[in-house]
Coordinates of C-alpha atoms in Angstrom, one line a residue:
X1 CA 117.2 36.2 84.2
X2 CA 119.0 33.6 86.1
X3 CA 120.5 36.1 89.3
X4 CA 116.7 37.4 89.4
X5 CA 115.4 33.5 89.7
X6 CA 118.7 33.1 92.5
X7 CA 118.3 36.7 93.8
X8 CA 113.9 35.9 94.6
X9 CA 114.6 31.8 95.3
X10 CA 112.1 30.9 98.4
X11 CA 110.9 34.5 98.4
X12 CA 107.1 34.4 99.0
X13 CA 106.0 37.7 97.2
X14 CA 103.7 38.3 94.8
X15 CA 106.2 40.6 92.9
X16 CA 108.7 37.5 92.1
X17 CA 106.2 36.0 89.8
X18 CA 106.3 38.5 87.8
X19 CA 109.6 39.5 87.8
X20 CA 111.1 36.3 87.6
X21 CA 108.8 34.5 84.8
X22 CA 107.7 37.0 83.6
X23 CA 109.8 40.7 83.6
X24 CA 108.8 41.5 79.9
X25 CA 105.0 41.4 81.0
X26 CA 105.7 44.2 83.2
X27 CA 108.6 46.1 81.0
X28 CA 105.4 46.1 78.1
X29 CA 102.4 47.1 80.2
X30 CA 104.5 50.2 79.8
X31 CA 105.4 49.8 76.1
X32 CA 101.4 50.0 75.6
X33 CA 101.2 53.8 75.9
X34 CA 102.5 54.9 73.1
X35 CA 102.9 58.8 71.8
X36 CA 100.7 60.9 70.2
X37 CA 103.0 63.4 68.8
X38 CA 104.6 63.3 65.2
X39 CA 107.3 66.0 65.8
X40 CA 111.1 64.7 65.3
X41 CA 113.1 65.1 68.7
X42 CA 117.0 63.8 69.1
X43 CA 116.9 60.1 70.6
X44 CA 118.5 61.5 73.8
X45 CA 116.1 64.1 74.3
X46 CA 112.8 63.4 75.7
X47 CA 109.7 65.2 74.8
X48 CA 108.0 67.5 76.9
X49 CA 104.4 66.3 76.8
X50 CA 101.3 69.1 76.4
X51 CA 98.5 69.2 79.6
X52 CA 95.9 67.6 76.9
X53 CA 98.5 64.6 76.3
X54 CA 99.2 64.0 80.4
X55 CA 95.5 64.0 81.0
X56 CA 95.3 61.6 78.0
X57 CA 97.6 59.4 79.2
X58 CA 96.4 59.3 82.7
X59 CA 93.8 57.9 82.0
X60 CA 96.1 54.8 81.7
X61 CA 97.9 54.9 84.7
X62 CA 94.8 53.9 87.5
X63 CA 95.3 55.8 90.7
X64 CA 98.4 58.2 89.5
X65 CA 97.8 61.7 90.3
X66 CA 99.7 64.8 88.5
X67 CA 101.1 66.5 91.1
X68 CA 104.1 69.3 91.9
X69 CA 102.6 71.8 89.5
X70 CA 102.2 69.5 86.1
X71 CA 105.8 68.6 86.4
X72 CA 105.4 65.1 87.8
X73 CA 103.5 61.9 88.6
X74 CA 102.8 60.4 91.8
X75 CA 100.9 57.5 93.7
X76 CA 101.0 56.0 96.7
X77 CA 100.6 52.7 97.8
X78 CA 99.8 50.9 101.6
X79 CA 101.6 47.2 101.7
X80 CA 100.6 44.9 105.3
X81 CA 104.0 45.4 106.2
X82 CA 107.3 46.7 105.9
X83 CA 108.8 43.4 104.3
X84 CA 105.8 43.3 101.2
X85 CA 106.5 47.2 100.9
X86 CA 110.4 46.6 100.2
X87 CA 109.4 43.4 98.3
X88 CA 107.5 45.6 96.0
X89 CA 110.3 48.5 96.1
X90 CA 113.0 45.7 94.6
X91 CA 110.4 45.5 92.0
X92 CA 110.3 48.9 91.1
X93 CA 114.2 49.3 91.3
X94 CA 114.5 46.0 88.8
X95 CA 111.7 47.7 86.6
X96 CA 113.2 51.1 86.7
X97 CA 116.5 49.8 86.3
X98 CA 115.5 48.1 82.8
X99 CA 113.7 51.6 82.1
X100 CA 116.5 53.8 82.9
X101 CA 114.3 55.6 84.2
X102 CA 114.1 55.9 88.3
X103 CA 111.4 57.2 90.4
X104 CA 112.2 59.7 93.5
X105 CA 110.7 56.8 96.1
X106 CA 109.2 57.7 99.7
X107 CA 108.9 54.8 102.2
X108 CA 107.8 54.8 105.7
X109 CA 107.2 50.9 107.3
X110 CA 104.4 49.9 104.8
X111 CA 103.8 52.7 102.9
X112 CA 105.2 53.8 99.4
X113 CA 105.1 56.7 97.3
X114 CA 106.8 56.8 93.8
X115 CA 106.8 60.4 92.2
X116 CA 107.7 60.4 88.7
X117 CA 109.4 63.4 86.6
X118 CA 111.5 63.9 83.7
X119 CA 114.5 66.0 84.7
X120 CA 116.3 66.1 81.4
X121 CA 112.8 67.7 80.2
X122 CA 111.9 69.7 83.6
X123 CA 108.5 67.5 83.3
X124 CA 106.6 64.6 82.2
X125 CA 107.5 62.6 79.1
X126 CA 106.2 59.4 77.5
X127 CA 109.3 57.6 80.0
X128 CA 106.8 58.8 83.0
X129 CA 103.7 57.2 81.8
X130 CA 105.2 54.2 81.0
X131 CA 107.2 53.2 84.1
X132 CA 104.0 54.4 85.9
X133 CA 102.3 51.5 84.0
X134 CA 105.0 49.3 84.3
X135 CA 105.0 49.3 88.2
X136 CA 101.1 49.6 87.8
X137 CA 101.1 45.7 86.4
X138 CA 103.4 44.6 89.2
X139 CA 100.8 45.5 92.6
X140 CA 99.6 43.3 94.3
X141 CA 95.5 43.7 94.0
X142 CA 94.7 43.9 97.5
X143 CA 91.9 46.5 98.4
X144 CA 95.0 47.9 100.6
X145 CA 96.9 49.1 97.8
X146 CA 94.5 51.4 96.5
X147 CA 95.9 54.4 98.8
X148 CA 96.2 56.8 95.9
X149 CA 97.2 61.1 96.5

């Protein structure tokens, strides 16, 4: 916690809050979604979730979209600049990091789009949905971040 408090020192970002006091507030808004399956899997192996369990658990992830057939996640997001956009990319690499679990990420100047996939499970798992929420607790709420495709 200490190289993220001297890593964000006299940054002016609304992620650092977050990240800095309070990282386990944004690793357990992704904790929250929880699975509804009872089957047994190896520890290593993710689940494969059902079409009826991704629409479920969309419904938890605001402004996520399924997208490249079922297989994946995505949403994108419009920052005022390019600075706030990589702000909020270091987020999502310190969040993803502390997931294991890393988005395919598409910038240009001030916008972002984070797709989300499984590869180990050629689709979405339980790990999807809850980075998804994860970085869904760290935006910013500014009516320009609610660019969503």
């Amino acid at each position: 916690m200490r190289v993220l408090q001297r890593l964000f020192a006299g940054l002016p970002s609304p992620y650092t809050a977050a990240l800095v006091a309070g990282s386990g507030a944004a690793l357990s808004a992704g904790r929250e979604i929880t699975s509804t399956t009872t089957a047994q899997q190896h520890p290593q192996t993710p689940q494969l979730l059902q079409v009826h369990q991704v629409q479920q658990h969309l419904k938890q992830v605001p402004q996520w979209k399924v997208c490249e057939g079922g297989k994946a996640i995505r949403r994108e997001f419009q920052f005022r600049d390019f600075v706030e956009a990589w702000g909020f990319l270091s987020s999502v690499a310190l969040l993803s990091e502390a997931a294991a679990h890393h988005p395919e990420i598409f910038s240009c100047y001030s916008r972002v789009s984070l797709q989300l996939t499984t590869h180990d499970a050629g689709g979405l798992t339980l790990k999807d949905f809850r980075l998804a929420a994860s970085v869904n607790s760290i935006v910013p709420t500014s009516p320009r971040n609610t660019v969503s495709q």
